[in-house]
XYZ file of C-alpha atoms in Angstrom:
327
model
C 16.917 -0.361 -13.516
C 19.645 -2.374 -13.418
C 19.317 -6.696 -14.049
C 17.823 -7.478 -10.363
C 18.678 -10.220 -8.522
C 16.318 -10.108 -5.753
C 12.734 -12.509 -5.732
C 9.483 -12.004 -3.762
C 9.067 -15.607 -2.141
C 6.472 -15.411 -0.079
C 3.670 -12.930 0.929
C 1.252 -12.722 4.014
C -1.683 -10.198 5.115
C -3.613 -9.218 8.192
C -6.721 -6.878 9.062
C -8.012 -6.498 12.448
C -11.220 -7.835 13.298
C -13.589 -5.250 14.140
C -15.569 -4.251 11.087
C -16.662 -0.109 10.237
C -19.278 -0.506 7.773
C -20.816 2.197 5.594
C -23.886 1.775 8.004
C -22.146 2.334 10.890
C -20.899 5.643 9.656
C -24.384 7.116 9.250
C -24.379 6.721 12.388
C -21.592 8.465 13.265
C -21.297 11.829 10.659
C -24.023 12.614 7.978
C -23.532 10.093 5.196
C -25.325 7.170 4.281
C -24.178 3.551 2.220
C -25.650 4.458 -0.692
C -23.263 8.047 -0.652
C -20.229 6.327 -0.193
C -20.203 3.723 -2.338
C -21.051 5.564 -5.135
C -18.506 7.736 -4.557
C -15.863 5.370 -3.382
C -16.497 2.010 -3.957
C -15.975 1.335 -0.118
C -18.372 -0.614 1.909
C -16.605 -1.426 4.952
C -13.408 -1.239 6.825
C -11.067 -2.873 9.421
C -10.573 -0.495 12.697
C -7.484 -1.750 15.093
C -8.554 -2.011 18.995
C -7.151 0.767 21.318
C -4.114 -1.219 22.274
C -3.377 -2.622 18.626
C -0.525 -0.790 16.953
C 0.944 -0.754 13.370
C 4.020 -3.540 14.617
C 1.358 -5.405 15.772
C -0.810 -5.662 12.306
C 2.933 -6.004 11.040
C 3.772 -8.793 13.264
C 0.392 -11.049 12.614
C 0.947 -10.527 8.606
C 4.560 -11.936 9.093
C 3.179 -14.782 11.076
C 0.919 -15.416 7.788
C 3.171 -15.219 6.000
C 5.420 -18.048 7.628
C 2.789 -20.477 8.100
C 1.314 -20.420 4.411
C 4.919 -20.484 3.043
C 6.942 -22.338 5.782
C 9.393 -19.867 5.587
C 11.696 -18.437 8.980
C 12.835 -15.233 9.267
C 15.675 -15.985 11.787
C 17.963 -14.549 8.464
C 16.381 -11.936 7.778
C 19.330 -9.398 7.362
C 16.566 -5.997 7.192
C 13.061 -5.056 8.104
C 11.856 -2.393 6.349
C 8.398 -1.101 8.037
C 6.453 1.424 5.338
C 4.302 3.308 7.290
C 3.268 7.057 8.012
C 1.476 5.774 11.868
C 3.989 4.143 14.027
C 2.724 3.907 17.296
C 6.476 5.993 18.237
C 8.304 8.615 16.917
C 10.836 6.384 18.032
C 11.544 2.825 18.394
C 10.473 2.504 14.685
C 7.674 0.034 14.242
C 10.336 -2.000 12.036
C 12.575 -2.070 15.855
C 9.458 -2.989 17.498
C 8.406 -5.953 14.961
C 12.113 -7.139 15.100
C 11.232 -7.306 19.251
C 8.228 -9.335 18.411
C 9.923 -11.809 16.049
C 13.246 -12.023 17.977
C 15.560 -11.883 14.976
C 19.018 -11.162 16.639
C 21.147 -10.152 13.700
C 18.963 -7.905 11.682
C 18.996 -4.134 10.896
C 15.336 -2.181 11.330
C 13.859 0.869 9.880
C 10.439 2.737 9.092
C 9.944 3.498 5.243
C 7.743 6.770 5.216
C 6.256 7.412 1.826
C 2.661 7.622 2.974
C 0.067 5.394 0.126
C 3.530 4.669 -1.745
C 5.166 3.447 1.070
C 4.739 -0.446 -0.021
C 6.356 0.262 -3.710
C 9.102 2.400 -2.130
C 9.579 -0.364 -0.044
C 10.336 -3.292 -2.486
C 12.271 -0.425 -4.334
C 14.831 -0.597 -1.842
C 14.434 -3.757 -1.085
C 15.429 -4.467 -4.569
C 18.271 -2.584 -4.825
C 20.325 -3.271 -1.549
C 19.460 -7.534 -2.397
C 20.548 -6.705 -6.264
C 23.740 -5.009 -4.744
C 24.404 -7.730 -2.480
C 24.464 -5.507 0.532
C 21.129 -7.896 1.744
C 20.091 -11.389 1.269
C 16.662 -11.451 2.733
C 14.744 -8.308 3.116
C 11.147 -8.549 4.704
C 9.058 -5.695 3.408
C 5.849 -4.643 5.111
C 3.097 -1.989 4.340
C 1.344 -1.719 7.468
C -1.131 1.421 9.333
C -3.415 1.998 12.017
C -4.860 5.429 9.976
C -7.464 5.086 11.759
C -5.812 6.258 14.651
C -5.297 9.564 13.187
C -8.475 9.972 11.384
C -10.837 12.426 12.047
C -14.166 10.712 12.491
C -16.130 13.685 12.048
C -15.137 14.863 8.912
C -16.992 12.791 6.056
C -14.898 13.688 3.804
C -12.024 11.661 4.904
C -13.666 9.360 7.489
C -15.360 7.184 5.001
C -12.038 6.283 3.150
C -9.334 4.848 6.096
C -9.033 1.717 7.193
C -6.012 -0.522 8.988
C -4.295 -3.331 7.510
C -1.174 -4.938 6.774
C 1.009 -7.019 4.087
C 4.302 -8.568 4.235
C 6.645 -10.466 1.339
C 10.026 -11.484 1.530
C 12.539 -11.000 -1.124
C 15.601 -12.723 -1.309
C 18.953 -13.213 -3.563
C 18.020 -15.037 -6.511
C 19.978 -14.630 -9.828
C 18.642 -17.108 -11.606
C 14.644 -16.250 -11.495
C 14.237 -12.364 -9.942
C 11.060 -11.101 -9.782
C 11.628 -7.119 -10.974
C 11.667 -5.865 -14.427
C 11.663 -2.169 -14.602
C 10.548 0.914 -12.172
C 10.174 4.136 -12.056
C 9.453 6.799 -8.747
C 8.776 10.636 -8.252
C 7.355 13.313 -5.933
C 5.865 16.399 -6.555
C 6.735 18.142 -3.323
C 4.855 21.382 -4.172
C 1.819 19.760 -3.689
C 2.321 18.180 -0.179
C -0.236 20.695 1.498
C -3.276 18.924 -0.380
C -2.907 15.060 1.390
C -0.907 15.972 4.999
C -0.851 15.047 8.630
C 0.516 17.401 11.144
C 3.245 16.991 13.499
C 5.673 19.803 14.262
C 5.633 22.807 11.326
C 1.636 24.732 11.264
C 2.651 25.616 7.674
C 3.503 23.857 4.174
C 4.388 25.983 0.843
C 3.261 29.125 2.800
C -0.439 27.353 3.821
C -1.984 27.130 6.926
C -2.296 23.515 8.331
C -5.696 21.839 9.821
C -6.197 19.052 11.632
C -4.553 18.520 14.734
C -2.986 15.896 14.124
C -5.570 14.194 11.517
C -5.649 13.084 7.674
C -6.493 16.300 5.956
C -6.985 15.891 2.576
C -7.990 18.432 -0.396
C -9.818 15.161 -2.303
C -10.159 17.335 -5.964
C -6.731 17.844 -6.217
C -5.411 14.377 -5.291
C -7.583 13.242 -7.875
C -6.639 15.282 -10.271
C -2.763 14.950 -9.487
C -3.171 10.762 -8.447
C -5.031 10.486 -12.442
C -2.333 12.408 -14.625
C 0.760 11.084 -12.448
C -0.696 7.179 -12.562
C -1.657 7.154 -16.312
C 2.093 8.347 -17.094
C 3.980 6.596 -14.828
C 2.379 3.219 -15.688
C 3.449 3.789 -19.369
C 6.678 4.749 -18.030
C 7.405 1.555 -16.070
C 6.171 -0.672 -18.972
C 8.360 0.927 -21.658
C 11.269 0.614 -19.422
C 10.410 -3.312 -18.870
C 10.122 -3.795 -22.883
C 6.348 -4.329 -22.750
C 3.286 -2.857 -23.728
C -0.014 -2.332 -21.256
C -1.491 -5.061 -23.565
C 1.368 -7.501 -21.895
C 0.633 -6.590 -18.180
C -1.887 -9.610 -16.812
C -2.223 -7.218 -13.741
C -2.528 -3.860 -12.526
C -2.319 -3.374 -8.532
C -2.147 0.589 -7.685
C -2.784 2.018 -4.613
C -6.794 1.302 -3.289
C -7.416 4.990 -2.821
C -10.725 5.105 -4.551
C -12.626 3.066 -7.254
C -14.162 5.613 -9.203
C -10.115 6.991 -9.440
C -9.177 3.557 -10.520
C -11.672 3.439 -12.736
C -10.523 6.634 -14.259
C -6.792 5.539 -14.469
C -8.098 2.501 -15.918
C -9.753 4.291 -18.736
C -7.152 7.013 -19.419
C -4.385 4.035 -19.714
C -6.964 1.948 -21.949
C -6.007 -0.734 -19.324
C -8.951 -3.219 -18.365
C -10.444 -2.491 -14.832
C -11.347 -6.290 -14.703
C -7.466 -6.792 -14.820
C -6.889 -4.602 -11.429
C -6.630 -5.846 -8.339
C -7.815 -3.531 -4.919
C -8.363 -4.211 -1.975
C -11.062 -1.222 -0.873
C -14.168 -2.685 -1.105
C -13.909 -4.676 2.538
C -10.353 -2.828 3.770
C -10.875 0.818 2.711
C -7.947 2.554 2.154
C -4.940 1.391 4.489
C -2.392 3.165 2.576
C 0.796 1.390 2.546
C -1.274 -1.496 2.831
C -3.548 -1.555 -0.015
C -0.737 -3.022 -2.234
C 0.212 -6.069 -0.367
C -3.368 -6.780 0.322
C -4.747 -6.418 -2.982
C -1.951 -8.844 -3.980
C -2.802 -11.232 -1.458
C -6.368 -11.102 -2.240
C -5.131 -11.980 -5.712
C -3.258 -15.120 -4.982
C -5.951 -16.655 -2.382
C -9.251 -15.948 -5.072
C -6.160 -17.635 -8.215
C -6.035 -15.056 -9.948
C -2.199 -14.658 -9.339
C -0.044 -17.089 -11.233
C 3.682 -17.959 -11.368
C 5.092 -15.947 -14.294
C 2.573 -13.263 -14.092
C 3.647 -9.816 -15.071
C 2.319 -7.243 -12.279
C 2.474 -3.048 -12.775
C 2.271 -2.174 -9.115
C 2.072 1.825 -8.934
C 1.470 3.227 -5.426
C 1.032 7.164 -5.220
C -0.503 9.644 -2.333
C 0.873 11.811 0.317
C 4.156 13.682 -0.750
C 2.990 14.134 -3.141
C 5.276 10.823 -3.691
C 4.786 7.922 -6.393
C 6.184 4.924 -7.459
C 5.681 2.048 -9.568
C 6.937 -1.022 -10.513
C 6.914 -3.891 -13.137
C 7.057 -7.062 -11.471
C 7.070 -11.193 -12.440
C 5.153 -13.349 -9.949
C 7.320 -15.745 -8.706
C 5.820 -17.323 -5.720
């Protein structure tokens, strides 16, 4: 990566208010609290109302975001939007939150990298502010998955949740905020985390779901584990540091027993991670920013913190990065 000159100033979250808990679900498929926890670490989740759309958990996290920071985003030069569940296939939710916020002179598009959507994001973000193509980027990881979840399959009901995150990141030469990165897809294995649209095949499969999260949970696993534990070495070599120097590890809130794997196989300390699962569930592109804004409203986050983001699901697409907290 070349010397960055892009910052994260400011960051801002929102979850809808209806709550899914564990209980609720044994009501729904056969599963019970106990079940899923063990198996997940999950014991509730945030469901959008029928008329509440991905730009609109996008739009309310912006709006927390200005107030906490007293920041505008009348300059924004670029919205980038990572989601896989924009409520069009066009006007991209990043056109539709540029509606809602009435920035005139901005340019607006989705980011589609599924769970690693939010990393991707700041990715780019980095490297068109570092360029000087953009001055002030706002990145969001926001989705509604849960509608396009299948709520009676247990196997994948129990996980997805909604929720959103914003930051903005701006020029700044003089204190940037990222160190190293590194990003990837294994392609081959798309056909074991998808959500169908036009094609019925992938690699020569037969797809399910009608539309739904279909997900082949074993071999995510399997792949998430081996990619994560190399990826994070990967980014911390390439930021002159070892593990032992990161204060913070925020990957993707898939699943805490995976974390806690990941955590073990990197020798990194699962009291250092941040998630967000426990009360959100997994909201894909979302888990990062809200697991990071969970982390600066409980003070955990300081300034000059070094924070190995990794985000990694559907693609099969990854991507991490080393990060100083500068907000």
């Amino acid at each position: 990566m070349s010397t960055s000159k892009a910052r994260i100033t400011a960051i801002g979250s929102y979850v809808p208010e209806r709550i899914l808990t564990n209980n609720d679900l044994e009501k729904m498929v056969e599963t019970n609290d106990e079940w899923i926890v063990k198996r997940t670490g999950i014991k509730e989740r945030r469901i959008a109302h029928e008329q509440e759309f991905t730009s609109d958990l996008s739009y309310k996290a912006v709006l927390d975001l200005m107030e906490r920071y007293d920041k505008t985003v009348d300059d924004v030069d670029l919205i980038i939007v990572c989601t896989m569940t924009p409520e069009y296939k066009t006007p991209s939710a990043a056109s539709s939150l540029q509606a809602k916020l009435g920035i005139k002179n901005t340019g607006a598009m989705d980011l589609n990298a599924a769970c690693a959507g939010f990393t991707y994001g700041l990715y780019v973000a980095n490297g068109l502010v570092t360029s000087g193509l953009n001055k002030k980027v706002l990145v969001v990881g926001a989705e509604t998955l849960s509608k396009i979840t299948d709520f009676t399959d247990r196997t994948t009901c129990i996980l997805f949740g909604d929720g959103a995150g914003a930051v903005l990141v701006e020029y700044d030469e003089t204190e940037p905020s990222f160190l190293s990165s590194h990003i990837g897809s294994e392609g081959e294995g798309g056909q074991h985390l998808y959500c169908t649209s036009l094609a019925t095949q992938m690699n020569g499969v037969d797809l399910q779901g009608n539309g739904c999260i279909v997900q082949n949970g074993r071999e995510v696993y399997k792949w998430a584990v081996k990619t994560v534990t190399n990826g994070m070495k990967i980014v911390a070599e390439r930021g002159n540091r070892t593990l032992n120097e990161i204060d913070w590890f925020v990957p993707h809130s898939a699943n805490l027993r995976m974390l806690e794997s990941i955590c073990e196989k990197s020798n990194f300390p699962i009291e250092q991670t941040l998630y967000s699962l426990v009360n959100y569930g997994n909201t894909s592109s979302g888990t990062i920013p809200l697991s990071l804004d969970i982390g600066v409203k409980e003070g955990k986050l300081k300034q000059g913190d070094h924070v190995l983001l990794y985000g990694f699901g559907g693609g099969l697409a990854h991507a991490g990065l080393l990060i100083k907290w500068t907000i």
